[in-house]
XYZ file of C-alpha atoms in Angstrom:
771
model
C -14.116 -70.986 -11.380
C -16.064 -67.797 -11.605
C -16.888 -66.560 -8.213
C -18.485 -63.496 -6.814
C -16.779 -63.912 -3.532
C -13.581 -65.160 -2.064
C -14.154 -64.762 1.661
C -10.509 -65.245 2.587
C -9.536 -62.028 0.782
C -12.318 -59.769 1.894
C -11.510 -58.452 5.319
C -11.223 -54.957 3.898
C -14.844 -54.948 2.917
C -16.105 -55.826 6.325
C -18.392 -53.518 8.175
C -18.788 -54.431 11.758
C -19.386 -52.863 15.101
C -18.271 -54.278 18.399
C -20.130 -52.899 21.370
C -20.953 -54.441 24.707
C -24.629 -55.257 25.154
C -26.863 -57.271 27.434
C -26.790 -60.505 25.548
C -25.704 -63.993 26.469
C -22.369 -63.145 24.976
C -21.976 -59.778 26.594
C -22.753 -61.303 29.984
C -19.764 -63.508 29.347
C -17.746 -60.441 28.713
C -18.736 -58.420 31.663
C -43.823 -79.987 19.719
C -49.938 -81.211 17.305
C -51.646 -84.080 15.638
C -53.447 -81.676 13.366
C -53.543 -77.952 13.040
C -54.452 -74.942 11.053
C -52.914 -71.706 10.213
C -54.472 -68.504 9.092
C -53.101 -65.375 7.576
C -55.506 -62.571 8.200
C -54.239 -60.640 5.184
C -51.393 -60.638 2.656
C -47.992 -59.732 3.978
C -46.979 -56.125 3.659
C -43.402 -55.080 3.597
C -42.218 -51.681 2.567
C -39.478 -51.436 -0.038
C -37.118 -49.597 2.234
C -38.396 -50.293 5.699
C -36.876 -47.696 7.961
C -36.258 -48.886 11.481
C -33.411 -49.441 13.867
C -32.662 -52.655 15.720
C -30.197 -53.600 18.395
C -28.124 -55.599 15.917
C -25.349 -53.041 15.969
C -25.162 -53.352 19.728
C -24.441 -57.073 19.608
C -20.850 -58.310 19.761
C -19.349 -57.716 16.299
C -22.590 -56.199 14.997
C -23.553 -56.955 11.426
C -21.640 -57.356 8.168
C -23.301 -56.210 4.959
C -21.155 -57.428 2.084
C -22.259 -59.756 -0.721
C -18.735 -60.973 -1.241
C -18.732 -62.460 2.246
C -22.075 -64.244 1.968
C -22.674 -64.999 -1.721
C -20.812 -66.975 -4.382
C -21.876 -67.923 -7.906
C -20.483 -70.930 -9.768
C -20.033 -71.024 -13.587
C -23.111 -73.227 -13.863
C -25.079 -70.500 -12.160
C -25.488 -72.224 -8.816
C -25.707 -69.554 -6.133
C -24.320 -70.436 -2.730
C -25.375 -68.371 0.276
C -23.607 -68.698 3.593
C -25.778 -69.218 6.657
C -23.969 -67.690 9.596
C -26.575 -68.650 12.195
C -27.074 -72.104 13.747
C -29.977 -74.333 12.755
C -31.744 -75.828 15.771
C -35.230 -76.231 14.409
C -36.268 -72.659 13.740
C -35.560 -72.832 10.008
C -33.134 -69.926 10.144
C -30.649 -71.722 7.885
C -33.338 -71.490 5.214
C -34.951 -68.160 6.036
C -31.912 -65.877 5.972
C -30.494 -67.224 2.677
C -33.990 -67.004 1.217
C -34.005 -63.286 1.921
C -30.755 -62.928 -0.011
C -32.114 -64.994 -2.898
C -35.253 -62.899 -3.019
C -33.464 -59.614 -3.336
C -30.858 -60.816 -5.833
C -33.572 -62.378 -8.029
C -32.047 -65.853 -7.690
C -34.131 -68.906 -8.495
C -34.442 -70.715 -5.136
C -34.116 -74.070 -6.941
C -30.623 -73.024 -7.988
C -29.555 -71.802 -4.547
C -27.418 -73.826 -2.186
C -26.882 -73.039 1.490
C -23.557 -73.509 3.188
C -22.999 -73.277 6.931
C -20.454 -70.665 7.917
C -17.901 -71.476 10.555
C -17.405 -69.270 13.566
C -15.842 -65.974 12.556
C -17.668 -62.895 13.735
C -15.149 -60.478 12.338
C -16.037 -61.807 8.923
C -19.753 -62.557 9.315
C -20.932 -60.354 12.159
C -22.621 -61.561 15.311
C -23.484 -65.259 15.272
C -25.375 -65.693 18.546
C -28.407 -67.746 17.605
C -30.479 -66.871 20.634
C -32.889 -64.293 21.974
C -35.214 -64.760 18.964
C -33.005 -62.236 17.213
C -32.018 -63.831 13.898
C -34.763 -62.524 11.642
C -35.355 -59.272 13.494
C -31.687 -58.385 13.297
C -30.889 -59.752 9.863
C -33.934 -59.160 7.671
C -32.654 -55.840 6.421
C -28.921 -56.728 6.230
C -29.766 -59.833 4.195
C -32.001 -57.800 1.890
C -29.171 -55.348 1.416
C -26.697 -58.145 0.680
C -29.015 -59.620 -1.925
C -29.713 -56.249 -3.478
C -25.979 -55.516 -3.645
C -25.292 -58.798 -5.436
C -28.133 -58.097 -7.883
C -26.830 -54.638 -8.576
C -23.309 -55.942 -9.242
C -24.688 -58.523 -11.681
C -26.718 -55.859 -13.470
C -23.724 -53.533 -13.679
C -21.599 -56.346 -15.123
C -24.175 -57.118 -17.804
C -24.609 -53.468 -18.708
C -20.869 -53.044 -19.098
C -20.600 -56.106 -21.325
C -23.438 -54.879 -23.551
C -22.310 -51.266 -23.453
C -25.666 -49.992 -22.244
C -26.706 -47.964 -19.215
C -27.258 -50.044 -16.096
C -30.724 -48.528 -15.837
C -31.679 -50.454 -19.005
C -30.992 -53.906 -17.543
C -32.792 -55.827 -14.844
C -32.166 -59.091 -13.014
C -35.062 -61.507 -13.168
C -35.230 -65.159 -12.131
C -31.523 -65.950 -12.286
C -30.847 -63.918 -15.418
C -30.045 -60.345 -16.308
C -32.140 -59.014 -19.184
C -31.688 -56.021 -21.476
C -35.268 -55.031 -22.137
C -34.670 -53.062 -25.302
C -32.756 -55.764 -27.160
C -34.051 -58.847 -25.406
C -30.520 -60.018 -24.674
C -30.070 -62.226 -21.605
C -27.130 -63.475 -19.567
C -27.294 -66.041 -16.799
C -25.874 -65.396 -13.341
C -23.097 -67.945 -13.962
C -22.035 -66.153 -17.147
C -21.791 -62.884 -15.293
C -20.206 -64.016 -12.027
C -16.571 -63.239 -12.866
C -17.368 -59.777 -14.216
C -19.701 -59.043 -11.338
C -16.927 -59.851 -8.883
C -14.949 -56.956 -10.373
C -17.695 -54.435 -9.643
C -17.578 -52.237 -6.612
C -19.896 -53.128 -3.775
C -22.721 -50.545 -3.898
C -23.268 -48.326 -0.921
C -26.126 -49.397 1.304
C -27.624 -45.950 1.040
C -27.823 -46.195 -2.738
C -29.416 -49.623 -2.944
C -32.831 -50.069 -4.484
C -34.694 -52.822 -2.692
C -37.433 -54.821 -4.358
C -41.006 -53.700 -4.054
C -42.740 -56.219 -1.769
C -45.454 -56.711 -4.380
C -42.789 -58.397 -6.489
C -41.696 -60.841 -3.793
C -41.680 -64.435 -4.892
C -40.557 -66.026 -1.611
C -40.777 -63.666 1.354
C -43.946 -63.980 3.335
C -45.228 -66.724 1.062
C -44.328 -70.002 2.790
C -44.508 -73.170 0.715
C -40.725 -73.526 0.784
C -39.440 -76.385 2.881
C -36.328 -76.031 4.972
C -33.113 -76.860 3.159
C -32.248 -79.568 5.694
C -35.589 -81.372 5.511
C -34.526 -84.215 3.211
C -31.325 -84.926 5.101
C -33.029 -84.784 8.469
C -35.833 -87.110 7.465
C -33.537 -89.604 5.726
C -30.837 -89.680 8.384
C -28.235 -88.015 6.197
C -28.072 -84.857 8.308
C -24.860 -84.380 10.241
C -25.226 -83.674 13.921
C -22.433 -83.283 16.432
C -22.416 -86.958 17.411
C -21.981 -87.940 13.737
C -18.526 -86.374 13.446
C -15.693 -88.905 13.038
C -12.021 -88.095 12.632
C -9.087 -90.436 11.995
C -7.442 -91.454 15.248
C -10.253 -89.923 17.301
C -10.576 -90.785 20.976
C -13.919 -90.980 22.764
C -14.452 -89.487 26.198
C -17.081 -89.144 28.876
C -16.520 -87.204 32.074
C -17.563 -87.745 35.679
C -18.329 -84.224 36.926
C -18.904 -82.957 40.474
C -22.443 -84.008 41.495
C -22.955 -80.761 43.405
C -22.463 -77.369 41.804
C -19.390 -75.814 43.313
C -17.982 -79.178 44.388
C -14.551 -80.431 43.449
C -12.573 -83.584 43.002
C -10.691 -84.901 46.027
C -9.325 -88.193 44.705
C -10.144 -91.002 42.316
C -9.238 -94.629 41.606
C -9.454 -95.557 37.952
C -8.018 -99.052 38.189
C -11.361 -100.838 37.647
C -12.204 -98.504 34.801
C -8.991 -99.438 33.059
C -10.108 -103.087 33.112
C -13.071 -102.299 30.850
C -12.400 -103.417 27.280
C -11.750 -100.405 25.080
C -10.782 -98.002 27.874
C -7.394 -96.464 27.220
C -6.883 -93.842 29.870
C -8.397 -92.232 32.948
C -7.387 -88.663 33.690
C -8.392 -85.586 35.633
C -10.045 -82.713 33.746
C -9.366 -79.180 34.842
C -12.282 -77.360 36.420
C -12.905 -73.720 37.279
C -14.095 -72.384 40.663
C -17.827 -71.718 41.015
C -19.319 -69.557 39.580
C -17.471 -70.724 36.530
C -19.436 -69.005 33.730
C -19.328 -71.465 30.812
C -16.048 -73.035 31.823
C -15.879 -76.777 32.480
C -16.806 -78.076 35.928
C -13.823 -80.403 35.893
C -13.796 -84.015 37.054
C -12.465 -87.328 35.790
C -12.426 -88.248 32.093
C -12.449 -91.781 30.780
C -10.842 -92.078 27.346
C -11.774 -95.053 25.213
C -12.015 -96.432 21.694
C -15.762 -95.834 21.680
C -18.331 -93.975 23.743
C -19.951 -97.145 25.116
C -16.662 -98.317 26.628
C -16.024 -94.869 28.035
C -19.421 -94.905 29.793
C -18.774 -98.364 31.253
C -15.374 -97.203 32.399
C -16.880 -94.164 34.082
C -19.345 -96.388 35.930
C -16.360 -98.278 37.373
C -14.627 -95.189 38.744
C -14.200 -94.736 42.465
C -14.285 -90.992 43.180
C -14.231 -88.905 46.317
C -15.877 -85.479 45.883
C -16.003 -82.470 48.139
C -19.506 -80.998 47.770
C -18.649 -77.438 48.665
C -21.040 -74.640 49.694
C -24.123 -76.088 47.917
C -24.026 -79.562 49.448
C -27.133 -78.921 51.538
C -29.276 -77.432 48.736
C -32.734 -78.976 49.064
C -35.739 -77.983 46.947
C -38.542 -78.009 49.542
C -36.584 -75.934 52.025
C -35.490 -73.515 49.331
C -39.062 -73.030 48.137
C -40.012 -72.006 51.674
C -37.162 -69.501 51.653
C -38.434 -68.004 48.411
C -42.014 -67.854 49.736
C -40.893 -66.101 52.914
C -38.896 -63.613 50.865
C -41.887 -62.953 48.605
C -43.994 -62.012 51.627
C -41.607 -59.241 52.655
C -40.676 -56.021 50.902
C -37.923 -56.305 48.362
C -35.902 -54.122 46.050
C -38.404 -51.830 44.311
C -37.748 -51.918 40.564
C -40.891 -50.117 39.376
C -43.099 -47.766 41.342
C -46.132 -45.803 40.215
C -48.606 -44.183 42.567
C -48.920 -45.417 46.179
C -49.617 -49.132 46.110
C -49.471 -49.523 49.900
C -52.187 -46.951 50.462
C -54.222 -48.289 47.557
C -54.131 -51.838 48.934
C -55.148 -50.631 52.392
C -58.011 -48.680 50.913
C -59.171 -51.424 48.563
C -62.614 -52.928 48.877
C -61.100 -56.341 48.208
C -57.562 -57.686 47.933
C -56.786 -60.840 45.972
C -53.469 -62.530 46.693
C -51.882 -65.152 44.480
C -48.573 -66.878 45.087
C -47.241 -68.843 42.153
C -44.356 -71.305 42.085
C -42.304 -72.524 39.182
C -39.538 -75.115 39.798
C -36.199 -75.482 38.099
C -36.507 -76.713 34.511
C -34.018 -78.548 32.307
C -33.557 -77.988 28.569
C -33.379 -81.714 27.674
C -32.736 -81.074 23.997
C -33.191 -84.347 22.143
C -29.500 -84.271 21.256
C -27.372 -84.037 24.431
C -24.233 -81.853 24.299
C -21.382 -83.280 22.252
C -18.228 -81.843 20.745
C -15.170 -82.969 18.802
C -11.896 -81.099 19.119
C -8.600 -81.487 17.317
C -5.852 -79.393 18.909
C -2.458 -79.337 17.293
C 0.104 -77.005 18.769
C -1.366 -73.524 18.869
C -4.235 -74.382 16.533
C -7.611 -75.900 17.323
C -10.538 -77.098 15.242
C -13.936 -77.757 16.818
C -17.028 -79.545 15.486
C -20.048 -79.005 17.690
C -23.788 -78.142 17.789
C -23.344 -74.705 19.292
C -25.698 -71.732 19.190
C -22.815 -69.303 19.431
C -20.062 -70.184 16.981
C -18.255 -66.896 17.507
C -18.493 -67.106 21.278
C -17.239 -70.680 21.221
C -14.277 -69.577 19.175
C -13.439 -66.854 21.640
C -13.772 -69.140 24.643
C -11.720 -71.953 23.146
C -8.954 -69.488 22.361
C -8.984 -68.096 25.901
C -9.124 -71.526 27.511
C -6.222 -72.873 25.459
C -4.387 -69.533 25.524
C -3.957 -69.465 21.762
C -4.800 -66.780 19.186
C -8.458 -66.617 18.259
C -7.475 -66.630 14.603
C -6.070 -70.129 15.167
C -9.426 -71.559 16.226
C -11.915 -72.942 13.689
C -15.428 -73.760 14.864
C -17.519 -75.931 12.537
C -21.210 -75.759 13.408
C -23.175 -78.958 12.953
C -26.947 -79.200 13.011
C -28.353 -78.853 16.507
C -30.738 -81.516 17.722
C -32.576 -78.854 19.694
C -31.042 -76.089 21.752
C -33.556 -74.117 23.850
C -30.643 -72.047 25.180
C -28.553 -74.959 26.470
C -26.159 -74.873 23.549
C -25.472 -71.187 23.882
C -23.090 -72.371 26.616
C -20.012 -74.022 25.151
C -18.652 -75.851 28.211
C -18.774 -79.181 26.345
C -16.650 -77.804 23.504
C -14.115 -76.493 26.000
C -13.896 -79.924 27.624
C -13.128 -81.514 24.257
C -10.499 -78.892 23.514
C -8.730 -79.412 26.838
C -8.674 -83.184 26.415
C -7.460 -83.008 22.828
C -4.639 -80.729 23.840
C -3.668 -83.089 26.637
C -3.868 -86.266 24.531
C -2.463 -84.861 21.302
C -5.294 -86.466 19.333
C -8.820 -85.604 18.190
C -11.289 -86.189 21.020
C -15.063 -86.449 21.112
C -16.708 -85.607 24.439
C -20.204 -87.036 24.613
C -22.640 -85.988 27.346
C -25.393 -88.458 28.229
C -28.933 -87.283 28.968
C -28.181 -87.844 32.651
C -25.054 -85.704 32.384
C -27.047 -82.865 30.888
C -29.760 -82.987 33.555
C -27.248 -83.279 36.416
C -24.614 -80.813 35.255
C -26.350 -78.446 32.840
C -27.566 -74.867 33.234
C -31.091 -74.917 34.645
C -33.978 -72.503 34.267
C -34.336 -70.592 37.495
C -36.765 -71.582 40.240
C -39.123 -68.775 41.319
C -41.953 -67.628 43.526
C -44.139 -64.863 42.091
C -46.485 -63.159 44.560
C -49.131 -60.753 43.312
C -51.509 -58.670 45.398
C -54.328 -56.969 43.509
C -56.520 -54.375 45.164
C -60.072 -53.861 43.792
C -62.556 -51.080 44.413
C -66.250 -51.681 45.087
C -66.923 -51.817 41.356
C -64.376 -54.579 40.836
C -61.867 -52.313 39.159
C -58.231 -53.056 39.909
C -56.659 -50.050 41.604
C -53.455 -51.562 43.011
C -50.958 -54.142 41.769
C -47.958 -55.369 43.728
C -45.798 -58.062 42.162
C -42.823 -59.546 44.014
C -40.641 -61.819 41.953
C -38.058 -63.941 43.801
C -35.638 -66.064 41.825
C -31.902 -66.683 41.622
C -30.424 -64.771 38.737
C -28.633 -65.954 35.626
C -26.049 -63.370 36.575
C -25.113 -65.624 39.510
C -23.461 -67.946 36.998
C -21.016 -65.164 36.282
C -20.593 -63.311 39.561
C -20.466 -64.688 43.100
C -22.784 -63.052 45.610
C -25.475 -62.100 43.089
C -28.838 -61.996 44.887
C -30.947 -59.737 42.660
C -32.056 -60.354 39.101
C -30.446 -58.417 36.308
C -32.295 -55.755 34.278
C -32.601 -58.148 31.357
C -34.493 -60.578 33.618
C -36.616 -57.901 35.282
C -37.622 -56.704 31.822
C -39.267 -60.042 31.018
C -42.810 -59.623 32.276
C -42.153 -57.818 35.564
C -41.272 -54.161 35.154
C -42.768 -54.135 31.640
C -46.173 -55.354 32.870
C -48.573 -53.482 30.537
C -51.726 -53.103 32.626
C -53.348 -49.698 33.019
C -53.438 -49.469 36.814
C -52.872 -46.323 38.839
C -50.800 -47.853 41.637
C -48.098 -50.355 40.722
C -45.136 -51.715 42.638
C -42.752 -54.337 41.279
C -40.232 -55.726 43.715
C -37.322 -58.132 43.554
C -36.400 -59.633 46.965
C -33.062 -61.366 47.374
C -32.473 -64.958 46.278
C -29.147 -66.756 46.302
C -28.288 -69.337 43.659
C -27.191 -72.887 44.496
C -26.742 -74.290 41.024
C -25.850 -73.072 37.544
C -28.679 -70.883 36.236
C -28.855 -70.339 32.486
C -30.950 -69.031 29.633
C -33.928 -71.243 28.807
C -36.354 -70.751 25.942
C -38.390 -67.628 26.906
C -36.341 -67.194 30.115
C -38.033 -65.203 32.890
C -41.143 -64.672 30.787
C -42.306 -68.177 31.731
C -42.868 -67.602 35.487
C -43.990 -63.997 35.010
C -46.629 -64.799 32.387
C -47.776 -67.745 34.494
C -48.279 -65.521 37.516
C -49.686 -62.392 35.890
C -52.099 -64.165 33.555
C -53.228 -66.612 36.251
C -53.989 -63.619 38.453
C -56.101 -62.149 35.646
C -58.095 -65.366 35.697
C -58.461 -65.165 39.468
C -59.653 -61.545 39.337
C -62.137 -62.426 36.593
C -63.566 -65.225 38.734
C -63.686 -63.096 41.882
C -65.565 -60.345 40.078
C -67.787 -62.586 37.989
C -66.244 -61.283 34.784
C -65.350 -63.002 31.534
C -61.597 -63.788 31.360
C -61.067 -62.115 28.029
C -63.005 -59.000 28.988
C -61.091 -58.787 32.261
C -57.810 -59.089 30.386
C -58.739 -56.331 27.944
C -59.878 -54.071 30.775
C -56.546 -54.485 32.544
C -54.579 -53.865 29.349
C -56.554 -50.694 29.099
C -56.512 -48.040 26.464
C -54.341 -48.238 23.334
C -51.122 -46.458 24.288
C -47.365 -46.587 24.317
C -45.984 -47.323 27.786
C -43.457 -44.792 29.011
C -42.219 -46.605 32.150
C -40.291 -43.590 33.366
C -40.024 -45.069 36.852
C -38.035 -48.085 35.663
C -34.302 -47.748 35.911
C -32.345 -49.498 33.162
C -35.458 -50.627 31.289
C -34.371 -53.570 29.162
C -36.236 -53.977 25.892
C -34.659 -57.172 24.572
C -31.734 -55.118 23.413
C -33.880 -53.141 20.977
C -34.266 -49.352 20.714
C -37.539 -48.369 22.345
C -38.457 -46.023 19.523
C -38.575 -48.943 17.074
C -39.956 -51.488 19.519
C -42.118 -49.722 22.147
C -44.610 -51.517 24.367
C -47.760 -50.876 22.352
C -50.898 -51.975 24.181
C -52.937 -51.616 21.007
C -50.954 -54.506 19.532
C -51.451 -56.570 22.693
C -55.184 -55.904 22.574
C -55.223 -56.896 18.923
C -53.792 -60.384 19.476
C -56.275 -60.942 22.292
C -59.145 -59.917 20.034
C -57.830 -61.912 17.081
C -57.381 -65.123 19.057
C -60.762 -64.623 20.702
C -62.421 -64.259 17.304
C -60.632 -67.120 15.558
C -60.489 -69.312 18.638
C -64.224 -68.911 19.135
C -63.869 -67.602 22.667
C -67.033 -68.175 24.666
C -68.176 -71.103 22.579
C -70.143 -73.852 24.302
C -67.932 -76.739 25.330
C -68.873 -80.186 26.691
C -69.052 -80.920 30.394
C -65.571 -81.311 31.827
C -64.115 -78.973 29.224
C -62.947 -75.430 29.815
C -61.401 -72.501 27.969
C -58.555 -70.358 29.223
C -56.876 -67.326 27.744
C -53.585 -65.534 28.322
C -51.516 -62.897 26.546
C -47.936 -61.735 26.875
C -45.334 -59.574 25.178
C -41.891 -61.078 24.917
C -38.928 -60.683 22.625
C -40.765 -57.599 21.336
C -43.603 -59.703 19.899
C -47.204 -59.851 21.059
C -48.964 -63.154 21.534
C -52.225 -64.496 22.934
C -53.304 -68.090 23.434
C -56.577 -69.883 24.095
C -56.360 -73.424 25.412
C -59.307 -75.803 25.586
C -58.887 -78.602 28.110
C -60.860 -81.701 28.973
C -60.551 -83.200 32.457
C -62.272 -86.515 33.161
C -63.595 -87.819 36.497
C -60.181 -89.239 37.400
C -58.326 -86.046 36.634
C -56.917 -87.114 33.286
C -56.073 -83.975 31.330
C -56.260 -83.688 27.553
C -56.056 -80.666 25.264
C -58.503 -80.800 22.346
C -57.557 -77.433 20.865
C -55.133 -74.560 21.085
C -55.379 -71.242 19.258
C -52.562 -68.728 19.231
C -52.420 -65.293 17.668
C -49.052 -63.664 17.180
C -48.008 -60.233 16.077
C -44.330 -60.490 15.182
C -44.230 -57.544 12.814
C -42.828 -58.098 9.359
C -42.006 -61.765 8.773
C -40.231 -63.981 6.272
C -41.726 -67.449 6.340
C -45.195 -68.009 7.856
C -44.702 -71.773 7.855
C -41.774 -71.451 10.216
C -43.896 -69.273 12.502
C -46.560 -71.948 12.530
C -44.071 -74.717 13.309
C -42.472 -72.790 16.125
C -45.809 -71.994 17.739
C -46.768 -75.666 17.433
C -43.490 -76.573 19.091
C -44.131 -74.026 21.819
C -47.484 -75.678 22.544
C -45.780 -79.049 22.938
C -43.059 -77.612 25.130
C -45.453 -75.482 27.154
C -47.708 -78.451 27.873
C -44.743 -80.678 28.740
C -43.366 -78.187 31.213
C -46.755 -77.443 32.735
C -47.637 -81.114 33.245
C -44.301 -82.610 34.142
C -41.423 -80.129 34.241
C -39.664 -80.188 37.603
C -36.036 -80.514 38.605
C -35.526 -81.015 42.340
C -32.463 -81.144 44.546
C -31.526 -83.159 47.596
C -28.164 -82.898 49.314
C -27.137 -80.531 46.539
C -27.736 -83.108 43.785
C -30.336 -83.146 41.015
C -32.763 -86.008 41.677
C -34.033 -86.518 38.121
C -32.068 -88.490 35.541
C -33.786 -88.874 32.167
C -37.096 -88.697 30.308
C -38.594 -91.316 32.639
C -38.622 -88.835 35.517
C -38.438 -85.552 33.539
C -40.842 -86.444 30.729
C -42.061 -84.610 27.687
C -45.615 -85.249 26.564
C -46.228 -88.189 24.251
C -48.179 -87.969 21.020
C -51.405 -89.053 22.706
C -51.096 -86.130 25.115
C -50.351 -83.493 22.482
C -52.923 -80.839 21.583
C -55.225 -82.414 19.023
C -55.468 -79.152 17.073
C -53.110 -76.182 17.144
C -54.260 -73.169 15.149
C -51.930 -70.263 14.480
C -53.238 -66.846 13.516
C -50.654 -64.345 12.335
C -51.382 -60.653 12.548
C -50.502 -58.960 9.255
C -47.792 -56.398 9.903
C -48.466 -52.735 9.701
C -46.449 -50.663 7.239
C -43.945 -49.655 9.885
C -43.755 -52.868 11.904
C -40.190 -54.133 12.100
C -39.618 -57.870 12.513
C -39.664 -59.275 16.051
C -39.149 -62.590 17.796
C -40.934 -65.876 17.101
C -38.854 -68.727 18.527
C -39.451 -67.969 22.179
C -42.700 -65.961 22.563
C -44.995 -68.968 22.087
C -44.115 -70.619 25.399
C -44.988 -68.058 28.131
C -48.768 -67.705 27.596
C -49.369 -71.436 27.261
C -49.240 -72.446 30.943
C -51.498 -69.656 32.281
C -54.026 -70.227 29.482
C -53.947 -73.919 30.386
C -54.357 -73.232 34.102
C -57.217 -70.808 33.485
C -58.867 -73.444 31.295
C -58.475 -76.098 33.995
C -60.154 -73.767 36.483
C -62.994 -73.215 34.039
C -63.390 -76.974 33.621
C -62.954 -78.092 37.232
C -63.018 -75.114 39.591
C -59.502 -76.057 40.752
C -56.972 -73.241 40.797
C -53.409 -74.467 40.265
C -50.743 -72.084 41.490
C -47.697 -74.341 41.506
C -46.231 -76.109 38.508
C -45.927 -78.790 37.408
C -49.555 -79.900 37.483
C -48.427 -83.420 38.282
C -51.075 -85.175 40.311
C -52.934 -82.044 41.428
C -55.924 -82.928 39.256
C -56.238 -86.483 40.496
C -59.259 -87.142 42.730
């Protein structure tokens, strides 16, 4: 077989950097009926875009080597490894497509293969933080260009002509002068003997010659399998001799097992064993909570067996956690001074001297990820070796954690990544894979651990609960002269370190200290808040409560001053400028260098103006309808949303239309941008209408989609339009997967106020609109 790569022999070609960074990994170490989509102009992408990203700061950095990622079969089929996880973003298509573009491969003759977890070989594999495209656009271009160059050099050598006289084109290398041609398959073996070109010497394609990038009209590689049921998810994995397990975990975070009686469980047909599972003290990072496992011949029997268990738990320090009381604690904290994390001017004096002060206090409850596919993992541990099959967002991190948990060499752990049936941040935590590994080691057989939906809601990692209090001082002309924002919420860092009461810089940098308004006197504060459950990353993270509060307040100021919402928003954004934020200590910029990804208010203004133009802001709407607008920067992208609502006499809410404008810099596949924004609208509306996890006696009260629902098809926005800002010549790629969620709720709430005159300050909306 002619191959261009043999990954097992290529460690010497690896180029990687391992540096600690504020990422989910480094913390460990330290859904429309119809829609439209508009491109304002053709995509521009410079041949050798010069910019820096934070990719090198991620664990294991990047690897730029064609022999790691690309292979070519004798029949010319090109296989590209996808080292990121596919959870609905289309990344398993987009990154290989970049490689194919640069190497001049015919996409119809390209196959994509999922890489297993090995960050030394592939570079960082954390599929989170909306980083995949922004960190890998250029490395993947370089990999493709390297492969093309090696093919061209091989052809030139065979023909005895200068390499400058040959050119790869559409899966062939052509000698222009003689008209000779050789297919990629014919050249693969010779190309494999060529040296890998230096990155500095590579000649990237001119964007005007792109056939795939920025074009769309290429479906995801998994589409057929997903729609026909052939796709392989975690729950589809079967191994010979495999045991099936479910686990009864402590109902209260920080609780532990006292005793159990499994005799009735053992009477259930199919149940083979009942055993204790090791747990780690709280806060336990991503380690298992422990509990009692029921091992059976199938998952159904294991669940029935678990139902028959008699268990005595000790609830521990969080046994009295109760949502209503805790909300009052947060509200009281928000009304007192807290840790100042940004200070400009004298906000106290400015508020005292204001002609009018508007106060808004906004509440967002805990939220659960509820990915359609609950956590599941299969592990096969034999001696000092382990193999895992699981839908994980972090294959490399899972590998590391399995090795540590089993105390075996990391090189002895293989992590096979299946398709993810949704992730939203939940599957960046590999506790379910660790449970399977521990059980397999104990039983000496392959084991599948299946979480039910109830398990995930009761024992998962929740989005933090928060109170956001904003005081805005206005002068006699209605101009905002003072802005004080207190954000109170238990931190994700509490999942890793006991006693954490303040949010980490990476949380403060999500819509609090990076607030872009041009106001002379600003104070951002972070009062203390203790955690009572596992807090984890959730799609868009702290941007959700911050955007809800800040953009709702814009709507309130506009109403109080008799101004148009959009005009008020633009006035607050102020002049086109780059924010300096000198007063912010440890400014977190999504892990990106500020020089490449500054906070540019001109770009924020542009998405507001674009969505206003294309969303027909100010248009006449029927009685009972209203328009709301909101804008937010997150994951170094700029986004603005207009929501039109209709509220009938009984308070029934529907959403006839949503328009979103996004500036995500240089992009690869506009269709994937559209789909992710559409998904964000579905998720944003679901969370705003229904999303609420509550606690009583330390236990989560919700169980499944019946009491933590997502919107049904008849509730979905009837039309979702997506307007993509064409990138400027120097705009590096930025995030898409997460930025669509934060502006949705405030735009919705502002629209409801416009339709009904009711101001909603606490989510979910629930029954607040009922009369």
